[in-house]
GROMACS .gro file of C-alpha atoms in nm:
model
  144
    1MET     CA    1   5.665  -3.597  -0.719
    2THR     CA    2   5.682  -3.868  -0.974
    3GLU     CA    3   5.988  -4.065  -1.052
    4SER     CA    4   5.949  -3.921  -1.403
    5GLU     CA    5   5.933  -3.578  -1.284
    6LEU     CA    6   6.205  -3.643  -1.026
    7ALA     CA    7   6.455  -3.774  -1.323
    8ALA     CA    8   6.389  -3.455  -1.528
    9ILE     CA    9   6.568  -3.262  -1.304
   10VAL     CA   10   6.904  -3.424  -1.396
   11GLY     CA   11   7.074  -3.199  -1.644
   12ARG     CA   12   6.889  -2.891  -1.507
   13PRO     CA   13   7.144  -2.620  -1.514
   14ILE     CA   14   7.148  -2.385  -1.170
   15PRO     CA   15   7.111  -2.046  -1.297
   16GLY     CA   16   7.422  -1.877  -1.170
   17GLY     CA   17   7.602  -1.569  -1.107
   18THR     CA   18   7.879  -1.387  -0.910
   19TYR     CA   19   8.049  -1.362  -0.600
   20THR     CA   20   8.358  -1.124  -0.481
   21ILE     CA   21   8.518  -1.215  -0.193
   22GLU     CA   22   8.516  -0.890  -0.021
   23PRO     CA   23   8.814  -0.790   0.240
   24TYR     CA   24   8.585  -0.761   0.558
   25VAL     CA   25   8.402  -1.092   0.511
   26ASP     CA   26   8.712  -1.240   0.482
   27TRP     CA   27   8.842  -1.060   0.805
   28LEU     CA   28   8.497  -1.165   0.960
   29LEU     CA   29   8.527  -1.568   0.853
   30ASN     CA   30   8.841  -1.569   0.989
   31ASP     CA   31   8.767  -1.427   1.310
   32VAL     CA   32   8.452  -1.661   1.357
   33VAL     CA   33   8.686  -1.992   1.303
   34GLY     CA   34   8.959  -1.854   1.458
   35SER     CA   35   9.230  -1.883   1.175
   36PRO     CA   36   9.493  -1.636   1.106
   37ARG     CA   37   9.467  -1.418   0.813
   38ASN     CA   38   9.673  -1.285   0.599
   39GLY     CA   39   9.497  -1.022   0.342
   40THR     CA   40   9.594  -1.211   0.013
   41VAL     CA   41   9.473  -1.591   0.054
   42ALA     CA   42   9.121  -1.641   0.161
   43HIS     CA   43   8.964  -1.925   0.406
   44PRO     CA   44   8.906  -2.236   0.210
   45LEU     CA   45   8.560  -2.202   0.339
   46PHE     CA   46   8.494  -1.938   0.056
   47ALA     CA   47   8.476  -2.229  -0.204
   48TYR     CA   48   8.134  -2.329  -0.052
   49ILE     CA   49   8.050  -1.949   0.067
   50SER     CA   50   8.083  -1.848  -0.281
   51VAL     CA   51   7.877  -2.106  -0.466
   52ALA     CA   52   7.626  -2.074  -0.212
   53VAL     CA   53   7.600  -1.736  -0.242
   54GLY     CA   54   7.634  -1.714  -0.600
   55LYS     CA   55   7.460  -1.985  -0.722
   56GLY     CA   56   7.147  -1.736  -0.829
   57VAL     CA   57   6.862  -1.954  -0.658
   58SER     CA   58   6.780  -1.921  -0.329
   59TRP     CA   59   6.727  -2.251  -0.128
   60ASP     CA   60   6.341  -2.210  -0.091
   61GLU     CA   61   6.398  -2.225  -0.497
   62VAL     CA   62   6.636  -2.556  -0.498
   63PHE     CA   63   6.365  -2.708  -0.283
   64ALA     CA   64   6.090  -2.595  -0.502
   65ILE     CA   65   6.277  -2.731  -0.851
   66CYS     CA   66   6.281  -3.081  -0.630
   67GLY     CA   67   5.948  -3.079  -0.560
   68ALA     CA   68   5.929  -2.966  -0.212
   69THR     CA   69   5.913  -2.691   0.081
   70ALA     CA   70   6.145  -2.592   0.372
   71ALA     CA   71   5.860  -2.744   0.584
   72ASP     CA   72   5.894  -3.102   0.418
   73GLY     CA   73   6.215  -3.106   0.628
   74PRO     CA   74   6.488  -3.180   0.354
   75MET     CA   75   6.860  -3.249   0.468
   76PHE     CA   76   7.174  -3.144   0.364
   77GLY     CA   77   7.326  -3.526   0.264
   78GLU     CA   78   7.679  -3.513   0.107
   79HIS     CA   79   7.909  -3.253   0.025
   80GLU     CA   80   8.266  -3.250  -0.124
   81THR     CA   81   8.495  -2.887  -0.221
   82VAL     CA   82   8.772  -2.936  -0.466
   83LEU     CA   83   9.026  -2.636  -0.463
   84GLU     CA   84   9.191  -2.642  -0.769
   85ARG     CA   85   9.409  -2.353  -0.601
   86PRO     CA   86   9.415  -2.122  -0.352
   87LEU     CA   87   9.121  -1.827  -0.369
   88GLN     CA   88   9.250  -1.453  -0.350
   89VAL     CA   89   9.105  -1.164  -0.120
   90GLY     CA   90   8.912  -0.937  -0.344
   91GLU     CA   91   8.890  -1.209  -0.661
   92SER     CA   92   8.583  -1.204  -0.825
   93PHE     CA   93   8.397  -1.514  -0.996
   94THR     CA   94   8.161  -1.699  -1.181
   95VAL     CA   95   7.928  -1.959  -1.045
   96SER     CA   96   7.736  -2.194  -1.240
   97GLY     CA   97   7.640  -2.513  -1.197
   98GLU     CA   98   7.354  -2.824  -1.231
   99PHE     CA   99   7.163  -3.067  -1.111
  100VAL     CA  100   7.367  -3.390  -1.149
  101SER     CA  101   7.186  -3.672  -1.008
  102ALA     CA  102   6.807  -3.769  -0.888
  103GLU     CA  103   6.736  -4.116  -0.725
  104ARG     CA  104   6.405  -4.222  -0.532
  105LYS     CA  105   6.529  -4.457  -0.250
  106ARG     CA  106   6.343  -4.632   0.049
  107GLY     CA  107   6.402  -4.733   0.382
  108LYS     CA  108   6.271  -4.940   0.644
  109ARG     CA  109   6.221  -4.658   0.927
  110THR     CA  110   6.263  -4.371   0.697
  111GLY     CA  111   6.000  -4.443   0.392
  112VAL     CA  112   6.049  -4.322   0.071
  113PHE     CA  113   6.315  -4.024   0.032
  114ASP     CA  114   6.499  -3.855  -0.283
  115ILE     CA  115   6.848  -3.778  -0.291
  116VAL     CA  116   6.933  -3.513  -0.546
  117GLY     CA  117   7.269  -3.382  -0.619
  118PHE     CA  118   7.411  -3.104  -0.791
  119ARG     CA  119   7.790  -2.955  -0.842
  120LEU     CA  120   7.822  -2.574  -0.887
  121ALA     CA  121   8.195  -2.422  -1.023
  122LEU     CA  122   8.368  -2.140  -0.933
  123THR     CA  123   8.539  -1.980  -1.256
  124ASP     CA  124   8.786  -1.696  -1.226
  125ALA     CA  125   8.789  -1.406  -1.448
  126ALA     CA  126   9.083  -1.559  -1.667
  127GLY     CA  127   8.801  -1.833  -1.726
  128GLU     CA  128   9.002  -2.106  -1.523
  129LEU     CA  129   8.834  -2.336  -1.321
  130ALA     CA  130   8.916  -2.203  -0.976
  131ALA     CA  131   8.680  -2.437  -0.718
  132SER     CA  132   8.372  -2.693  -0.772
  133THR     CA  133   8.136  -2.857  -0.505
  134TYR     CA  134   7.922  -3.127  -0.491
  135ASN     CA  135   7.650  -3.108  -0.249
  136SER     CA  136   7.334  -3.372  -0.207
  137ILE     CA  137   7.015  -3.279  -0.055
  138VAL     CA  138   6.803  -3.549   0.093
  139PHE     CA  139   6.381  -3.504   0.066
  140PRO     CA  140   6.161  -3.729   0.279
  141ARG     CA  141   5.860  -3.809   0.075
  142ARG     CA  142   5.594  -3.878   0.315
  143ASP     CA  143   5.343  -3.905   0.022
  144ALA     CA  144   5.490  -4.113  -0.255
   0.00000   0.00000   0.00000
C-alpha cells in the first residue's frame, strides 16, 4: 500500500448496522467475567461488543481496506471506550463509524508499519449517542 493509498483511507465510512443486547448474551458475558447481573443494566463490555459485531464488516474486510490480510500479522493497537450512559439489556442500537487516521511509521527493529484508527458510534432508538469507541490497528509493511 502506498502512502497516498493509506491517506485515502481517512474519512472512509464503515458500513455499520444494528446490534441488540440480548438477555441471554448479557447473562453469558456476566457469567464469563464473574460479574453480578441485575437483568436491566448491561455489562459495560457491551459498548465494545456492540460496535465490533454491528460494524457491518468483518475483521478480514477491515484488513483488506487497509491493504492487508490476517496473514500479514496485524496487531491491535489502542482502544478507548466512552460510555455516555449505561446500556440496557434488550436495547437495540445503530452502529456507524469511519476511519479517522492513517499514519506510516518506521521502527529500528520493526521496520515500516502503518497505524490505522477508526471510530465507531452506538446510537440508541432516540438517535442519542450511547457509547463510542476508538481503535487502532498496527499493520506491518514488510514490502514498503
